[in-house]
mmCIF file of C-alpha atoms and ligand atoms in Angstrom:
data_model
loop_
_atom_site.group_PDB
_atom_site.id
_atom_site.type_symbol
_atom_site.label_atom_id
_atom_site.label_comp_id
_atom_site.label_asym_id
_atom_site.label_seq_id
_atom_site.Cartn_x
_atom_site.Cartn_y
_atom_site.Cartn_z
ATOM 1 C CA UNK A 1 107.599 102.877 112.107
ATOM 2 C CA UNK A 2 107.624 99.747 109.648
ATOM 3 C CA UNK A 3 111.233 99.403 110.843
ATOM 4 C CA UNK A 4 110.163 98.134 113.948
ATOM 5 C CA UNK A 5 108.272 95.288 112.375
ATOM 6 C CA UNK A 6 110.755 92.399 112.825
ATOM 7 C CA UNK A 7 108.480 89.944 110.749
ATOM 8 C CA UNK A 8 107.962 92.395 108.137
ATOM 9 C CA UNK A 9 111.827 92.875 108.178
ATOM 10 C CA UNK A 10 112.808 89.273 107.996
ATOM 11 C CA UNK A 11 110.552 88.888 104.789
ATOM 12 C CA UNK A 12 112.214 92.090 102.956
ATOM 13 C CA UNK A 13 115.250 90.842 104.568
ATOM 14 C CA UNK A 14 114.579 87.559 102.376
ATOM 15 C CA UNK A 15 114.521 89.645 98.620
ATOM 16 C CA UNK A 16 117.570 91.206 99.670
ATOM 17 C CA UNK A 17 119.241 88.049 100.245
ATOM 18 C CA UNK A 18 117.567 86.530 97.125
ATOM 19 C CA UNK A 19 118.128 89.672 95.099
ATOM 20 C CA UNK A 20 122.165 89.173 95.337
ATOM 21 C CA UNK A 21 121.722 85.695 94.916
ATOM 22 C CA UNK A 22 120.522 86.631 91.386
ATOM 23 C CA UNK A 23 122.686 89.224 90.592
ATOM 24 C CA UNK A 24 125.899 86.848 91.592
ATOM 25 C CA UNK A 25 124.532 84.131 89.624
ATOM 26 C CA UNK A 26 124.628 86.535 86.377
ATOM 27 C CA UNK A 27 120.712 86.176 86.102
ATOM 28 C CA UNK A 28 120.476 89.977 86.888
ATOM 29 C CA UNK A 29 121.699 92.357 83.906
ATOM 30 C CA UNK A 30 121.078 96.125 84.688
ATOM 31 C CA UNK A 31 117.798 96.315 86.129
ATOM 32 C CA UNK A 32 116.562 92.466 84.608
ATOM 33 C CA UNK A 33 114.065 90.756 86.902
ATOM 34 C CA UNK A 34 111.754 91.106 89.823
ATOM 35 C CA UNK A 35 110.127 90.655 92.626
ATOM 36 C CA UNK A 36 106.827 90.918 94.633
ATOM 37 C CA UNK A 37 105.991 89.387 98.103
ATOM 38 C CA UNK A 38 102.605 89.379 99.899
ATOM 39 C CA UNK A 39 103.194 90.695 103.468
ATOM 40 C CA UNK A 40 99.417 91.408 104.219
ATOM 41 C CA UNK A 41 99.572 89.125 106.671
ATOM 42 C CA UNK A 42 102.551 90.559 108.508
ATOM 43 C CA UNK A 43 101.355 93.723 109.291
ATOM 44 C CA UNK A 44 99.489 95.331 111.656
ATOM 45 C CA UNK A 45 95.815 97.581 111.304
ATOM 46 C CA UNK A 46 97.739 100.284 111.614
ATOM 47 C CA UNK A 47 100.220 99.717 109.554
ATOM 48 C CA UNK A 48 98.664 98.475 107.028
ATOM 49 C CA UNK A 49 96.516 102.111 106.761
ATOM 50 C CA UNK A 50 99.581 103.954 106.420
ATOM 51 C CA UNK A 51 99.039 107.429 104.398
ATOM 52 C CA UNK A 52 100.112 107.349 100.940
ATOM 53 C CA UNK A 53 103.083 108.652 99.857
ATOM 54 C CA UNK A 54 102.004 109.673 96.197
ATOM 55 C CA UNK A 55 98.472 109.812 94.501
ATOM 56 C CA UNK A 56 96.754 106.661 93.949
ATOM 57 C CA UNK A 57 98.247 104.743 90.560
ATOM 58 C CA UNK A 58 95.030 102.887 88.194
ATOM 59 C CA UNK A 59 95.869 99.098 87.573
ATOM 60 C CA UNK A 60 95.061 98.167 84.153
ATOM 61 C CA UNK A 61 92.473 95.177 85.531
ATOM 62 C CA UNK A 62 90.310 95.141 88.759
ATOM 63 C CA UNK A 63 92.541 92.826 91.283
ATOM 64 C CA UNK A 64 89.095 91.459 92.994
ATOM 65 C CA UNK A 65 90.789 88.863 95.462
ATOM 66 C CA UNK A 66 93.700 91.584 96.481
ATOM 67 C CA UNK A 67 91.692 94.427 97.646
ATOM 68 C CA UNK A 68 93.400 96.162 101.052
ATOM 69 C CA UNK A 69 96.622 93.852 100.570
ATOM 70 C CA UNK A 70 100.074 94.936 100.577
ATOM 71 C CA UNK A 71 103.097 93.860 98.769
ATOM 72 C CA UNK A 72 106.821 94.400 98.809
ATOM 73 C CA UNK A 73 107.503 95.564 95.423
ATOM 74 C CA UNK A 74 110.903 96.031 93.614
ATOM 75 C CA UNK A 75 111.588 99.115 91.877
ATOM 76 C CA UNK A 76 111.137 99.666 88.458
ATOM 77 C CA UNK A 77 114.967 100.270 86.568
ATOM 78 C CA UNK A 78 116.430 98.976 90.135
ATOM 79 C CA UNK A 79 119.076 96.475 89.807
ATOM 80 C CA UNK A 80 119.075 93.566 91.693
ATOM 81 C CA UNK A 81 122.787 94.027 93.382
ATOM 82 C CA UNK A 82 121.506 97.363 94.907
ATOM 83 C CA UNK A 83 118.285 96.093 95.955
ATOM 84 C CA UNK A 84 120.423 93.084 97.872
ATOM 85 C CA UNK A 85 122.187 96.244 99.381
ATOM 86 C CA UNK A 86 119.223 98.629 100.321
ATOM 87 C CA UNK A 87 116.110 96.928 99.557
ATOM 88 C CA UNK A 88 113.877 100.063 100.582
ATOM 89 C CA UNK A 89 115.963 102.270 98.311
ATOM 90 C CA UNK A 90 115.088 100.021 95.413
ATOM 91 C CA UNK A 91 111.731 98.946 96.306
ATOM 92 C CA UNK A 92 108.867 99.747 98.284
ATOM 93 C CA UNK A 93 105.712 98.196 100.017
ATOM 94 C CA UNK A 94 102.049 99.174 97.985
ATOM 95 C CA UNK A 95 99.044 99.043 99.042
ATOM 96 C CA UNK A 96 96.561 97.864 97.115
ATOM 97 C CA UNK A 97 92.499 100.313 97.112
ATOM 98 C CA UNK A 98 89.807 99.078 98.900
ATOM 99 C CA UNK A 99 88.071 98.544 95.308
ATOM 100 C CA UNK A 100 90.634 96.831 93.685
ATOM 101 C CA UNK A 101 91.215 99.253 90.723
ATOM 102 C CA UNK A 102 94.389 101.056 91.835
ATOM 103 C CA UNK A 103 97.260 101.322 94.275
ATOM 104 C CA UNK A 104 98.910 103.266 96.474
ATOM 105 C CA UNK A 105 102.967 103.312 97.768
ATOM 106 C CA UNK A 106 103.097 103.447 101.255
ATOM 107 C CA UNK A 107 106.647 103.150 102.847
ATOM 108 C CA UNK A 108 108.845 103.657 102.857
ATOM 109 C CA UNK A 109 110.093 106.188 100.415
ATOM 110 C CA UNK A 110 108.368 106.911 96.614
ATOM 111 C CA UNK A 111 110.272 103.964 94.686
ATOM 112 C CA UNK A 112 107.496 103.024 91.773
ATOM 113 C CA UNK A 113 107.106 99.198 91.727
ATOM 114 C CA UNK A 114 108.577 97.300 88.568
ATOM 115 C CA UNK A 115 106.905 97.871 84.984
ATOM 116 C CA UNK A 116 105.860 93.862 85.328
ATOM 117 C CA UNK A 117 103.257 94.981 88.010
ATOM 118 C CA UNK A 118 100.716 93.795 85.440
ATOM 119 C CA UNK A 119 102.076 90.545 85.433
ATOM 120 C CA UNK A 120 102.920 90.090 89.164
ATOM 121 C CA UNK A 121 99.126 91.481 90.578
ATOM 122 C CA UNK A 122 97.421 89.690 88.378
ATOM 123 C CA UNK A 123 99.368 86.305 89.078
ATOM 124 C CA UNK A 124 98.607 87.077 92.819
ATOM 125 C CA UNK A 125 95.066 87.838 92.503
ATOM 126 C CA UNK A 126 94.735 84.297 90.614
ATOM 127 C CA UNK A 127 96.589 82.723 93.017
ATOM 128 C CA UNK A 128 94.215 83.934 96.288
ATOM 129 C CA UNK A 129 91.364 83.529 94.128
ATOM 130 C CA UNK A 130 91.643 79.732 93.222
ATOM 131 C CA UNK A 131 92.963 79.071 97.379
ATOM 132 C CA UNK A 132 96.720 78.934 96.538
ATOM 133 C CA UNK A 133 98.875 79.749 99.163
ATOM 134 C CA UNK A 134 101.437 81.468 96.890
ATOM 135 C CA UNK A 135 102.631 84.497 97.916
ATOM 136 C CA UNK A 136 105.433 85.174 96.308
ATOM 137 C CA UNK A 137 106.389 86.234 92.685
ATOM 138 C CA UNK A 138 110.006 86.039 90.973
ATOM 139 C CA UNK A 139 110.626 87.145 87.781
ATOM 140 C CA UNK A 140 114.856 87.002 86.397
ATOM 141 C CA UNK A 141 116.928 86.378 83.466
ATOM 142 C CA UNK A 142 118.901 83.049 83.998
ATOM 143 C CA UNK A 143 120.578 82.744 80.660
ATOM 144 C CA UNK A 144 120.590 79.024 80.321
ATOM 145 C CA UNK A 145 117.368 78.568 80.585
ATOM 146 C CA UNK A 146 116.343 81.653 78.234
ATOM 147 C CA UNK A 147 119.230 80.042 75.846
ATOM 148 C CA UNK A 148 116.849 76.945 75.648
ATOM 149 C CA UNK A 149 113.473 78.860 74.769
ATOM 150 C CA UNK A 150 115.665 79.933 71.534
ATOM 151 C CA UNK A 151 115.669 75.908 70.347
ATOM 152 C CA UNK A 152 112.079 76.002 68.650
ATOM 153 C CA UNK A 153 111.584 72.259 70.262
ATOM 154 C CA UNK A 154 112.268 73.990 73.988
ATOM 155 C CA UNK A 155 108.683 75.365 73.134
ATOM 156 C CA UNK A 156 106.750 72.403 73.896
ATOM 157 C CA UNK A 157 105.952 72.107 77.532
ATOM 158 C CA UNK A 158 106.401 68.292 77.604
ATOM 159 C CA UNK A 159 109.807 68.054 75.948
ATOM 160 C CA UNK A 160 110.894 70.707 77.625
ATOM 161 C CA UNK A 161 110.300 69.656 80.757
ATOM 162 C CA UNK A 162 110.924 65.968 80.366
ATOM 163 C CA UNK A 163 114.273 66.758 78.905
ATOM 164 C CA UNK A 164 115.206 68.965 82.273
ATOM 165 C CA UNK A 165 113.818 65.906 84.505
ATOM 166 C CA UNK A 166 116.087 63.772 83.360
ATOM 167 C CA UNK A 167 119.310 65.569 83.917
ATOM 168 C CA UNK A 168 119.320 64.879 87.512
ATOM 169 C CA UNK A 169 116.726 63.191 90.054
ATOM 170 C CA UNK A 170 116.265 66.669 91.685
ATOM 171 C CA UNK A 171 114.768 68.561 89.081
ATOM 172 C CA UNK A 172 112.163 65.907 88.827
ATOM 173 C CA UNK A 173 111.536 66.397 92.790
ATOM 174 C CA UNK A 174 111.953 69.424 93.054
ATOM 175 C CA UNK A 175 110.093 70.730 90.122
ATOM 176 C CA UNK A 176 107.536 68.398 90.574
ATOM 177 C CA UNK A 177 104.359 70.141 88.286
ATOM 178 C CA UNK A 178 106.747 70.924 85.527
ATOM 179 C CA UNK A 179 107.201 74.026 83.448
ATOM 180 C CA UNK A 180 104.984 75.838 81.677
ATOM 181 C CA UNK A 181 105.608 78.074 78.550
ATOM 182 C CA UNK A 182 104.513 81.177 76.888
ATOM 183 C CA UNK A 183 105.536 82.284 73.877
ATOM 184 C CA UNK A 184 106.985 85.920 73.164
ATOM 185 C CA UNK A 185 105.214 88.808 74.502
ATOM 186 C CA UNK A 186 106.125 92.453 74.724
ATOM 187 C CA UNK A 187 107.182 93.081 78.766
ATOM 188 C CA UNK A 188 105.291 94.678 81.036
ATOM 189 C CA UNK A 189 101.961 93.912 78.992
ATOM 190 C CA UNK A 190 98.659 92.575 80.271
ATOM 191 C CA UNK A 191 98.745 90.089 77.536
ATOM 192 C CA UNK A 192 101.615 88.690 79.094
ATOM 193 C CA UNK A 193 99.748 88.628 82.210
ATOM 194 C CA UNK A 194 97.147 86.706 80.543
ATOM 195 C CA UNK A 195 99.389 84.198 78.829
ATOM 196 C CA UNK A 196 101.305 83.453 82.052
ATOM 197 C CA UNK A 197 98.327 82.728 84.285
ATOM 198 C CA UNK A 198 96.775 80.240 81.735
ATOM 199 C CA UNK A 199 100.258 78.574 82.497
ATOM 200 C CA UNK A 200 99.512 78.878 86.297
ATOM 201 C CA UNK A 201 96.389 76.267 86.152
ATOM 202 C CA UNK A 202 99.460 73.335 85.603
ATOM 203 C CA UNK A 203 102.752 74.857 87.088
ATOM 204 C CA UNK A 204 104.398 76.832 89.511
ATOM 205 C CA UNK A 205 107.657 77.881 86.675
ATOM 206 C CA UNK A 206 107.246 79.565 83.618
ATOM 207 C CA UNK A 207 109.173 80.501 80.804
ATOM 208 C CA UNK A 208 108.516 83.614 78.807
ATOM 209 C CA UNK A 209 109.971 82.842 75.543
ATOM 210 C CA UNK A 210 113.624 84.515 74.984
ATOM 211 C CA UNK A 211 112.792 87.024 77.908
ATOM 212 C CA UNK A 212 113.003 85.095 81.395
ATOM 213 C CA UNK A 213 111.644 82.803 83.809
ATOM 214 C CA UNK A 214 108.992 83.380 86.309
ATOM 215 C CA UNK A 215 108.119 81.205 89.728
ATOM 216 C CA UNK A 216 105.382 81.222 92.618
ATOM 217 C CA UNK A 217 105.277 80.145 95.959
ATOM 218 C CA UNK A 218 104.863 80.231 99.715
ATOM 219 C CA UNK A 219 108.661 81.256 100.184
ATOM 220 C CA UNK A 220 111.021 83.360 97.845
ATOM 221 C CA UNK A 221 114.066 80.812 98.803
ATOM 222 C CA UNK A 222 111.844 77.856 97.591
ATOM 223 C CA UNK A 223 110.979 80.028 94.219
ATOM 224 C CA UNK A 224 115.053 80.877 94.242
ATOM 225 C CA UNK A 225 115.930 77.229 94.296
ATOM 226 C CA UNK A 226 113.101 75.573 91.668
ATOM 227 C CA UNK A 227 114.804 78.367 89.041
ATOM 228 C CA UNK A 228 118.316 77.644 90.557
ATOM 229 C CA UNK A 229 117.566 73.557 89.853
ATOM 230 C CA UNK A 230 116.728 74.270 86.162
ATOM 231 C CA UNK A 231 119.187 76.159 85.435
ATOM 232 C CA UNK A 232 121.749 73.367 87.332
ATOM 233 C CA UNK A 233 119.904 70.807 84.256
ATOM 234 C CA UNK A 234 120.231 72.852 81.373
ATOM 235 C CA UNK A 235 123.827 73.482 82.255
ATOM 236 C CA UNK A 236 124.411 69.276 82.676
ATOM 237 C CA UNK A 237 122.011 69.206 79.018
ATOM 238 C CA UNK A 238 124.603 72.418 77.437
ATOM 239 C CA UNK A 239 127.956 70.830 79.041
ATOM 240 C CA UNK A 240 127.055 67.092 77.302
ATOM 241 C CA UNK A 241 126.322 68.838 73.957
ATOM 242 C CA UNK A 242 129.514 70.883 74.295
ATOM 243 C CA UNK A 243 131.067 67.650 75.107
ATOM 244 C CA UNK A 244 130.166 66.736 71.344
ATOM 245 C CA UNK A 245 127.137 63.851 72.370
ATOM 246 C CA UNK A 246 123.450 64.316 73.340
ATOM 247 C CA UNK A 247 122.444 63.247 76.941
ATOM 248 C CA UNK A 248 121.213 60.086 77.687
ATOM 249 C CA UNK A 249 118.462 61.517 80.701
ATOM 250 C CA UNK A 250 117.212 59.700 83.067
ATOM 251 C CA UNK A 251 114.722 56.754 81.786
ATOM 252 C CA UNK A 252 111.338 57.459 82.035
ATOM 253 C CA UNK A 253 111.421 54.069 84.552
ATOM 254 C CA UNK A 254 113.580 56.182 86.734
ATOM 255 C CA UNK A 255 111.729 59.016 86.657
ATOM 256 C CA UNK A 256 108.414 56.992 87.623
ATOM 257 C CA UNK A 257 110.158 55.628 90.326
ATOM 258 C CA UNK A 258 110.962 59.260 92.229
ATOM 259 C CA UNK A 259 107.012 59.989 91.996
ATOM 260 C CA UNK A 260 106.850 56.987 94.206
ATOM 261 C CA UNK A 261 109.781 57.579 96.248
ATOM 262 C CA UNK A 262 108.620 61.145 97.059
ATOM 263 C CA UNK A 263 105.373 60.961 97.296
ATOM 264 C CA UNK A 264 104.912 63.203 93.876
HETATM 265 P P1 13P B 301 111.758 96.351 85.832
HETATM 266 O O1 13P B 301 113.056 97.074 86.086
HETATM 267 O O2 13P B 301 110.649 97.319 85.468
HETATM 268 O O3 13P B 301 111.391 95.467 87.004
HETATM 269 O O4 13P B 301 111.929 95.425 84.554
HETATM 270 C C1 13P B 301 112.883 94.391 84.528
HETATM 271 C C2 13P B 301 112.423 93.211 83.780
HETATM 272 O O5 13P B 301 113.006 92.150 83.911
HETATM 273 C C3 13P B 301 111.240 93.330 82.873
HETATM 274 O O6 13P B 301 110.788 92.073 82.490
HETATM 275 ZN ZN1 ZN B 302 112.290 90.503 82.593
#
């Protein structure tokens, strides 16, 4: 009974929490954003070969590095402020095949895993396969930071970054590999897979052009905060150009002087 997994619980326990954190932060219209955790490790042999629940689903690329591992999925069309109230009605753990081409759901009731699958497995699989200990994916809609990649100069990774650093010394700290970009793709697509682990070589946040922001990591609160961070920035950056004048940001002497401070 997977209910009886208290590790396994905390961790699903953990979406839930971040899931209404989203959804009360207005980052979670309808069904926007999602989620995917690796639990492999959490589980037990026997767990782990649970029957599945529904015939065996192809993945559109062969997930080499992920083969026997199980994630905590969200739902596809769930919203975020249910799956903070029932996470195993709007998710549910998959398994991926022992050949890496397909995958199976396997607890705890037939949810099917969001349509950015693509996206999320194949950000995973990267991950393992270059020794990253990131095990977590979150994908949401935080509309400040969405509003920026509608400023054609928000495209460029540099300025865009840079100009978030310098709001406040967090963000630089906190964000410490910066934020990588890719321009508009259609959801759900394996080129937008593509695009966004390119990005992954350099940083651990991403911005899909006017669509949403994506982080990885060892722990979904970690990944909750580095969004939560930007989007604290670009509200300072929005409020001072509301205010009628254009930031000053931190100088790039201060900003030099964090890396040393902590160790960057
Ligand atoms: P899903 O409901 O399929 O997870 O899609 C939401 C989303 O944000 C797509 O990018
Ligand atoms: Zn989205």
């Amino acid at each position: 009974m997977i209910r009886d997994n208290k590790e396994l619980m905390a961790e699903v326990g953990r979406v839930a929490e971040v899931a209404g954190y989203l959804w009360t932060k207005g980052w979670a219209e309808r069904n926007g954003g999602n989620i995917s955790v690796n639990v492999t490790h959490l589980m037990s042999e026997d767990e782990k070969a649970l029957p599945a629940l529904a015939a065996p689903i192809a993945l559109p690329a062969e997930m080499a590095a992920l083969k026997g591992h199980v994630f905590f999925v969200t739902g596809t069309g769930k919203r975020m402020r249910y799956v903070a109230q029932a996470p195993f009605e709007n998710g549910s753990l998959i398994r991926i095949s022992a050949d890496g081409m397909s995958y199976e759901i396997i607890a705890e009731k037939p949810i099917p895993p969001t349509s950015e699958l693509p996206s999320h497995l194949s950000m995973h699989n990267y991950l393992r396969s270059n020794g990253r200990d990131s095990r977590i994916v979150l994908h949401t809609h935080p509309t400040d930071l969405i509003g920026l990649t509608h400023g054609p100069k928000f495209l460029d990774s540099e300025y865009l970054t840079r100009t978030l650093w310098a709001m406040i010394p967090e963000c630089r700290i906190i964000v410490p590999k910066g934020i990588g970009i890719v321009r508009y793709e259609i959801p759900g697509t394996m080129d937008l897979a593509r695009a966004t682990i390119k990005q992954l070589e350099k940083h651990d946040v991403v911005f899909w052009e006017k669509h949403g922001i994506l982080a990885v990591g060892e722990d979904l609160i970690e990944c909750f905060d580095a969004i939560d961070t930007l989007s604290k920035s670009a509200q300072i950056y929005f409020s001072a150009r509301m205010a009628g004048f254009e930031p000053e940001g931190m100088t790039d002497a201060q900003l030099d002087g964090l890396v040393d401070a902590f160790n960057l």
